[in-house]
PDB file of C-alpha atoms in Angstrom:
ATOM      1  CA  UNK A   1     -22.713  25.465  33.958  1.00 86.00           C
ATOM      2  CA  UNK A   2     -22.866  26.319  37.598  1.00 88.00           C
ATOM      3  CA  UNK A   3     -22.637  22.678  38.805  1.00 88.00           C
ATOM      4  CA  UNK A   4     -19.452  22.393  36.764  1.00 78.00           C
ATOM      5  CA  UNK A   5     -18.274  26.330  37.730  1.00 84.00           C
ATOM      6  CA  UNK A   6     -17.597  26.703  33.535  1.00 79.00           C
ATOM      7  CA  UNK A   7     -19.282  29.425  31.891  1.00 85.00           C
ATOM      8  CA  UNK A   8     -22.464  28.806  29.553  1.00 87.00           C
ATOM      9  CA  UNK A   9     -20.769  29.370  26.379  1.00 84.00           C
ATOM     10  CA  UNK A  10     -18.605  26.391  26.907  1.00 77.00           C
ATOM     11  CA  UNK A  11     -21.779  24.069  26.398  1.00 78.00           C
ATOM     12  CA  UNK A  12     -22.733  26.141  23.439  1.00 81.00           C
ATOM     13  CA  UNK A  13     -19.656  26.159  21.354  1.00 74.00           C
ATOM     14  CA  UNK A  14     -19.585  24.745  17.690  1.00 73.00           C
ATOM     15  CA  UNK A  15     -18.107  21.093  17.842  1.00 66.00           C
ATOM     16  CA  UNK A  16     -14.750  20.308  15.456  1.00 62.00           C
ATOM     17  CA  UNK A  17     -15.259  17.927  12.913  1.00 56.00           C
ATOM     18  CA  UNK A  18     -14.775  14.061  14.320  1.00 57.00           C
ATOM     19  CA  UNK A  19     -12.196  12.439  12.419  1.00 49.00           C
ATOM     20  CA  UNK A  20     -10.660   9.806  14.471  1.00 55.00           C
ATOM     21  CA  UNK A  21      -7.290   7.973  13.623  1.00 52.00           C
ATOM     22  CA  UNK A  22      -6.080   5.149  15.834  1.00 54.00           C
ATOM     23  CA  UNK A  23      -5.788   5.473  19.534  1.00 63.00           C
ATOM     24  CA  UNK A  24      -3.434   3.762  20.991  1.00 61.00           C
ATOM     25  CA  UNK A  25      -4.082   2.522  24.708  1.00 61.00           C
ATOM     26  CA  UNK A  26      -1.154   1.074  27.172  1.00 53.00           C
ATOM     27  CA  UNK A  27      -3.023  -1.952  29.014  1.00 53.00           C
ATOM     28  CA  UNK A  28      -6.124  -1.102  26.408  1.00 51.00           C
ATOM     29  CA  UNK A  29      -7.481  -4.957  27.017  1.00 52.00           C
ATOM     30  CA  UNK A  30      -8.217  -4.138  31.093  1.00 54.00           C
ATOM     31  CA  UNK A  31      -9.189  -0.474  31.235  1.00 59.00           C
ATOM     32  CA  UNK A  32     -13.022   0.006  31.174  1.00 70.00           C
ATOM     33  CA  UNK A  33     -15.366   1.506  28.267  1.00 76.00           C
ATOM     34  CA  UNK A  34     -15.589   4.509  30.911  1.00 80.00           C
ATOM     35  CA  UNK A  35     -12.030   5.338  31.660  1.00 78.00           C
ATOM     36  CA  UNK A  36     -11.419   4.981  28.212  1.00 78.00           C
ATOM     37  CA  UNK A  37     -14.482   7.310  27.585  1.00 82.00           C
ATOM     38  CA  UNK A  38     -12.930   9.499  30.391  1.00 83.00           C
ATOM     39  CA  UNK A  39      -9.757   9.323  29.031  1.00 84.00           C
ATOM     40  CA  UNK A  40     -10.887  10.775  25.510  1.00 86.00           C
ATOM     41  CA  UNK A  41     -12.935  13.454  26.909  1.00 86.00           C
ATOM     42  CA  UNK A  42      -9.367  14.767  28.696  1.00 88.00           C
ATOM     43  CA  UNK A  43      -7.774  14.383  25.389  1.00 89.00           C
ATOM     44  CA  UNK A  44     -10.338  16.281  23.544  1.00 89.00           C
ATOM     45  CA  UNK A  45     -10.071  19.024  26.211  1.00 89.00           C
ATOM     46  CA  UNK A  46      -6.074  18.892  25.275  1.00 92.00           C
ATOM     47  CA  UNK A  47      -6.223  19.281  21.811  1.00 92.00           C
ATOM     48  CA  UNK A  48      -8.979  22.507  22.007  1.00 90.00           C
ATOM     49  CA  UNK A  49      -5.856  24.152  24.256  1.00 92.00           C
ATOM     50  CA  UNK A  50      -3.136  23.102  22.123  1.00 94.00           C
ATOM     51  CA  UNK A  51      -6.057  24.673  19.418  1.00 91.00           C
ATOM     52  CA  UNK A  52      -6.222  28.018  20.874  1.00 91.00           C
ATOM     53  CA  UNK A  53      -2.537  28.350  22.155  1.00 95.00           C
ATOM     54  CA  UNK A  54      -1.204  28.095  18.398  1.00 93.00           C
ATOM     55  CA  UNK A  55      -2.861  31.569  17.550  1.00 94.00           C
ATOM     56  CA  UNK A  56      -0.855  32.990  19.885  1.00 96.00           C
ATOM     57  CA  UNK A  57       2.320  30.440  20.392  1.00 94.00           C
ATOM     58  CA  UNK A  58       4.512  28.375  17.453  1.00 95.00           C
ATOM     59  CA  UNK A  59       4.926  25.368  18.656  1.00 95.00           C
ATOM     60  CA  UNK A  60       8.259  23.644  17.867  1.00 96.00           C
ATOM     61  CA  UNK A  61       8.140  22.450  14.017  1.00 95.00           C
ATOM     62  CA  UNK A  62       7.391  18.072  13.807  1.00 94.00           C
ATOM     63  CA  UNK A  63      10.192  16.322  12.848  1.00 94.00           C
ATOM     64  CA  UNK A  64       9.168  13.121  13.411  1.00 91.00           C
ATOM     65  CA  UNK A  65      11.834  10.490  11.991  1.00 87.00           C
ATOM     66  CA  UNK A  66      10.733   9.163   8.385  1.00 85.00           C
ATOM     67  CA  UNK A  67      11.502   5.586   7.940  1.00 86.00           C
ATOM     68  CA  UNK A  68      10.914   2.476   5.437  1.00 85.00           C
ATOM     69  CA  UNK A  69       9.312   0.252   7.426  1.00 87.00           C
ATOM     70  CA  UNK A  70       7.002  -2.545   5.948  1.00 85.00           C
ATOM     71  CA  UNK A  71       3.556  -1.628   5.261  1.00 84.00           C
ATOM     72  CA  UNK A  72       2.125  -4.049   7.351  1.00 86.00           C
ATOM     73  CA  UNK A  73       3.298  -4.405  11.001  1.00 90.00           C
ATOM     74  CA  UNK A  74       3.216  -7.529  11.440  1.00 90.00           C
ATOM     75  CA  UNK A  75       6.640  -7.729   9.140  1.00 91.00           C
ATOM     76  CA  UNK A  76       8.449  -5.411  11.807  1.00 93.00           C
ATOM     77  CA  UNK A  77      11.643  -7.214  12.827  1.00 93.00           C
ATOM     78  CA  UNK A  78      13.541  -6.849  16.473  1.00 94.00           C
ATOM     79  CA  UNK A  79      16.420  -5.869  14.347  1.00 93.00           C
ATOM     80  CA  UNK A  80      13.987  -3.032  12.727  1.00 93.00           C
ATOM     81  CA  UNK A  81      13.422  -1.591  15.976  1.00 95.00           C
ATOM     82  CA  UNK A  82      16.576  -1.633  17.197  1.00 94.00           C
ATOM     83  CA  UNK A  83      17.939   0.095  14.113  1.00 93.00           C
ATOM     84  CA  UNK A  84      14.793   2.456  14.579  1.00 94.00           C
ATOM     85  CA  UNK A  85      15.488   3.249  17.794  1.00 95.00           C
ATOM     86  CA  UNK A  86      19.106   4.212  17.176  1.00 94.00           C
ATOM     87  CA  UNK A  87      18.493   6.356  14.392  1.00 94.00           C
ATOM     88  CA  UNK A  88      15.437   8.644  16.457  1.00 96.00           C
ATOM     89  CA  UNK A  89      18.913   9.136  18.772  1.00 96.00           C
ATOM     90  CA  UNK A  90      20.936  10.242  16.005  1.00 95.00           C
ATOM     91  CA  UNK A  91      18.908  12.157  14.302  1.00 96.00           C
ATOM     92  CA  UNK A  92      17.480  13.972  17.865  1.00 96.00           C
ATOM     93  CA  UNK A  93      20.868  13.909  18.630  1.00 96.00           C
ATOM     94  CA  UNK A  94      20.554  12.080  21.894  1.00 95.00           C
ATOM     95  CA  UNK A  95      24.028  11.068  21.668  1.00 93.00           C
ATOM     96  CA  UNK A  96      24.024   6.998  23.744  1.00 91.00           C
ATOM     97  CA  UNK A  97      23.898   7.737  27.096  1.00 92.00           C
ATOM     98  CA  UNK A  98      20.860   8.371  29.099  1.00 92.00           C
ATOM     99  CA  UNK A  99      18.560  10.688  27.857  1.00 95.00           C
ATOM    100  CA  UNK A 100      18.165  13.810  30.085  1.00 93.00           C
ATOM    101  CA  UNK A 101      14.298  14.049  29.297  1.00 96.00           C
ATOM    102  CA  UNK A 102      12.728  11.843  26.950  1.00 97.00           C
ATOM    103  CA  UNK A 103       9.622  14.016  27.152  1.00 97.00           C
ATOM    104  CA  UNK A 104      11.244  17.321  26.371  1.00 97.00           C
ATOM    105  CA  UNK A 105      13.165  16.040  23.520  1.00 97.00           C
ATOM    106  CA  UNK A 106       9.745  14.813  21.811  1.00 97.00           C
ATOM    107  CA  UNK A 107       8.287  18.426  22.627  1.00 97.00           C
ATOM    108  CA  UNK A 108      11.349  19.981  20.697  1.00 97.00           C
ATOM    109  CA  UNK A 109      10.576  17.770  18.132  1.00 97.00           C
ATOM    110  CA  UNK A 110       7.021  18.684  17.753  1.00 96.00           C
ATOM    111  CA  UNK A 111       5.137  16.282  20.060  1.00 97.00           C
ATOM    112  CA  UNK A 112       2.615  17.328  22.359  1.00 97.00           C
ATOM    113  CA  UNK A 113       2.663  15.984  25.157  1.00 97.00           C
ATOM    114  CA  UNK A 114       0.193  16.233  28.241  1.00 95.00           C
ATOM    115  CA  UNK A 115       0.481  14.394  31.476  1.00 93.00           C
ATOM    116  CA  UNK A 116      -2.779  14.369  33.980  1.00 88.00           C
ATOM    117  CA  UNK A 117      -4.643  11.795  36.280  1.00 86.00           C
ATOM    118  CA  UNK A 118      -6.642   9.291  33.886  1.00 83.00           C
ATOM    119  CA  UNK A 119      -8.578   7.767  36.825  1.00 79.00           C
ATOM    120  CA  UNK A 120      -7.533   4.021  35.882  1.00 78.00           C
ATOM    121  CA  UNK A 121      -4.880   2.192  37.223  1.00 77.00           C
ATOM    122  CA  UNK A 122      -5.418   0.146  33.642  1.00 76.00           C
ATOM    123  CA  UNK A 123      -4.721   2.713  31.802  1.00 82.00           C
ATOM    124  CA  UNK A 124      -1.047   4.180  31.346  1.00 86.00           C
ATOM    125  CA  UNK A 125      -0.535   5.984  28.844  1.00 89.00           C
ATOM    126  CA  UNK A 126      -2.237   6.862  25.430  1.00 90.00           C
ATOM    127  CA  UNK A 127      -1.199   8.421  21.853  1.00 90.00           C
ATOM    128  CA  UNK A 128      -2.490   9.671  18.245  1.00 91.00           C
ATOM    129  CA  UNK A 129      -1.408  11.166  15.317  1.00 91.00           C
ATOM    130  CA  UNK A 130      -4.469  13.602  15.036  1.00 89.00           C
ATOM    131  CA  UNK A 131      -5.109  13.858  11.371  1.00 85.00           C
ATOM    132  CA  UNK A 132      -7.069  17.683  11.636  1.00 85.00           C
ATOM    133  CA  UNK A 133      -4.320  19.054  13.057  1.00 85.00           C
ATOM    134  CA  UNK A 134      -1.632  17.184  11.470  1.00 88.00           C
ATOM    135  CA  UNK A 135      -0.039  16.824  14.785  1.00 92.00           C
ATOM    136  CA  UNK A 136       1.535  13.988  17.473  1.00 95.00           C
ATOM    137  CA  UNK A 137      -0.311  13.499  20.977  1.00 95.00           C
ATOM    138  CA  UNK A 138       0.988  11.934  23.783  1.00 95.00           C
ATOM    139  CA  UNK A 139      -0.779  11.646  27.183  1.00 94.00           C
ATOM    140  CA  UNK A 140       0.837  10.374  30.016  1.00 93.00           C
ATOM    141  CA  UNK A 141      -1.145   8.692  32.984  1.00 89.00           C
ATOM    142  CA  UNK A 142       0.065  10.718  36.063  1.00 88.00           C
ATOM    143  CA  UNK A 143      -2.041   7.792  39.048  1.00 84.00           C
ATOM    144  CA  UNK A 144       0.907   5.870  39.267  1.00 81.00           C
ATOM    145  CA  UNK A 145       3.279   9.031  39.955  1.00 83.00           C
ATOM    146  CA  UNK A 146       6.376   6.381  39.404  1.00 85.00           C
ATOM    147  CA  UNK A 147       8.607   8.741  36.755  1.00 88.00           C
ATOM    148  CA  UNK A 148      10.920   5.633  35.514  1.00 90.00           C
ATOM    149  CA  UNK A 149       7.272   3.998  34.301  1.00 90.00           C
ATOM    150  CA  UNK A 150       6.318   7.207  32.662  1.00 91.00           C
ATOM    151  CA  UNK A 151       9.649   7.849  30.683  1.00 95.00           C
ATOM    152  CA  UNK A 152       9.517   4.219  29.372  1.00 95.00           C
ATOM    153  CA  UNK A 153       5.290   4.778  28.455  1.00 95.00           C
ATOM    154  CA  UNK A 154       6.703   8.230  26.925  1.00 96.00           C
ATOM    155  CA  UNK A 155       8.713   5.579  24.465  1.00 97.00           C
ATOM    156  CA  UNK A 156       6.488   3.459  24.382  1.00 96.00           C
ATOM    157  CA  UNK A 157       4.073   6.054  22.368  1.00 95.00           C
ATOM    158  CA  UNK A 158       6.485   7.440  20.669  1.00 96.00           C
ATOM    159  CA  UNK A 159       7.148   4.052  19.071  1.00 95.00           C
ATOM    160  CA  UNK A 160       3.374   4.155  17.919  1.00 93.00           C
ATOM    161  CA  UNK A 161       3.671   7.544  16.219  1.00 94.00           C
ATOM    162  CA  UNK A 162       7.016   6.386  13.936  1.00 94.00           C
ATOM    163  CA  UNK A 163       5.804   3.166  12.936  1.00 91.00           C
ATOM    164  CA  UNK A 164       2.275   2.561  13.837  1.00 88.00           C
ATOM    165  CA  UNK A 165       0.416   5.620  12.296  1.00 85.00           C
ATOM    166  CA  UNK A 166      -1.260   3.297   9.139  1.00 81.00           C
ATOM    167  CA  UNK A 167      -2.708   0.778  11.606  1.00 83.00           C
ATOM    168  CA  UNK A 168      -6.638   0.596  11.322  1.00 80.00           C
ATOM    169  CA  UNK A 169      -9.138   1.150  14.358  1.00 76.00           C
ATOM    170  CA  UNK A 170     -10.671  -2.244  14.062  1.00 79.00           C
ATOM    171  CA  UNK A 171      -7.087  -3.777  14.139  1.00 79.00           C
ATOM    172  CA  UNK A 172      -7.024  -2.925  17.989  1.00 77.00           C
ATOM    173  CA  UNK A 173     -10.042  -4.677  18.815  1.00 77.00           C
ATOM    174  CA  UNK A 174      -7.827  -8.346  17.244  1.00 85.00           C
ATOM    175  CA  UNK A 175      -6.471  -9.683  20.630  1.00 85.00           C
ATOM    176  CA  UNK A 176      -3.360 -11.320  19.244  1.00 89.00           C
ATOM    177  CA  UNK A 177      -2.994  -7.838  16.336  1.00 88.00           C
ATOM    178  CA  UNK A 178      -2.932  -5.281  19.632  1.00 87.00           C
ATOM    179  CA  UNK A 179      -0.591  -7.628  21.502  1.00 91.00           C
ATOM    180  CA  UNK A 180       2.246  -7.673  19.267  1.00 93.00           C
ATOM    181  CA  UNK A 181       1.691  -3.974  18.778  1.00 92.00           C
ATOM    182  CA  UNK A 182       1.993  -3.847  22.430  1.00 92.00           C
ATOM    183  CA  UNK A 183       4.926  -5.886  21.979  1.00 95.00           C
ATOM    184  CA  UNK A 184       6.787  -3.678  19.485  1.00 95.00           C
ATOM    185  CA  UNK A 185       6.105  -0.506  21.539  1.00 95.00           C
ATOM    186  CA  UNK A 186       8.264  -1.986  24.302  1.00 96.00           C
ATOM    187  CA  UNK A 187      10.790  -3.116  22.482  1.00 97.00           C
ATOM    188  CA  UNK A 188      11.625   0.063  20.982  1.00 96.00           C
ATOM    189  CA  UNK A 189      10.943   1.875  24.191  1.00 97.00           C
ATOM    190  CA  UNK A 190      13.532  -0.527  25.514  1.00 96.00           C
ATOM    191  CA  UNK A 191      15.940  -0.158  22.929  1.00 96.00           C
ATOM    192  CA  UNK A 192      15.515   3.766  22.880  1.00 97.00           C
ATOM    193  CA  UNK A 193      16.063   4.159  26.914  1.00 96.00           C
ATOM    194  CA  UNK A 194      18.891   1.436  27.075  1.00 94.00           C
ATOM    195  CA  UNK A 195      20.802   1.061  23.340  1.00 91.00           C
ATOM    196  CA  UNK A 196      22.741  -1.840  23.686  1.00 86.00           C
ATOM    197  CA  UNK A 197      26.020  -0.259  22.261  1.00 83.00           C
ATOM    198  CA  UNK A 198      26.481   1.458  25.323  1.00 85.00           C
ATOM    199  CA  UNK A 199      24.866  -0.229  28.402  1.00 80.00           C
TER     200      UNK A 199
END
């Protein structure tokens, strides 16, 4: 406690139940076990102060976009995320010009997001659909300080919470599975930040 300047009780506090969903990990294949492990520990830190701020704050209400999408990701389509993409601006009302703040409108829409140093320069970006707290977590790497990178990795996630929430753990760990997620991600990220009826 004193080499870490946090009081005792902090060491001594009853643990939350563990239930994990899927993480998803920008650049998962490079970054080490440890700044993953690092990375999680931040994120558990997160979700203990989004914990205790909700007896005291209401957080914007989740409306998260509801969409028929095939079960299985692997039948995604380009023209599925396109269409996806579009409709998360209509319905946020993002109108199809650039977005002012990507990041605020997914905290409006119940999102948390967080943005901190991650201690990688593998590791961008990372998101969950926490299934204790029935809510949407974003955390944005802040090492690379470049803001155009972090407003396409704040896509990039949010991609992962519409349309990758089923996915199971042990898919990530399939090389050619997390690739194509990977792949999808950016595509609607692209499609989001630059819709191709206006640019």
């Amino acid at each position: 406690a004193s080499a870490l300047n946090v009081p005792m009780g902090f060491f001594l506090k009853e643990k939350s139940a563990e239930i994990r969903a899927s993480v998803f990990y920008r650049s998962m294949s490079a970054a080490t076990k440890q700044a993953r492990s690092r990375a999680e520990r931040r994120y558990e830190w997160l979700k203990e102060i989004v914990e205790y701020l909700s007896q005291y704050v209401d957080f914007p209400p989740l409306n998260l976009p509801e969409f028929d999408l095939p079960q299985d990701f692997r039948g995604i389509s380009t023209s599925d995320i396109e269409e996806l993409a579009s409709k998360v601006r209509e319905i946020w009302r993002l109108g199809n010009g650039p977005i002012p703040n990507l990041v605020a409108s997914m905290e409006s829409n119940g999102i948390i997001v967080a943005r901190g140093a991650l201690g990688s320069e593998h590791l961008d970006a990372f998101s969950e659909f926490d299934p204790v707290q029935s809510r949407p977590y974003v955390f944005l790497g802040a090492d690379k300080d470049v803001m155009v990178r972090s407003r396409f990795d704040a896509g990039h996630e949010l991609f992962h919470l519409l349309a990758h929430r089923g996915v199971d753990r042990s898919t990530l760990n399939k090389s050619q599975d997390f690739r194509l997620l990977e792949q999808q991600a950016h595509r609607f990220a692209l499609a989001l930040l630059l819709p191709d009826s206006s640019f």
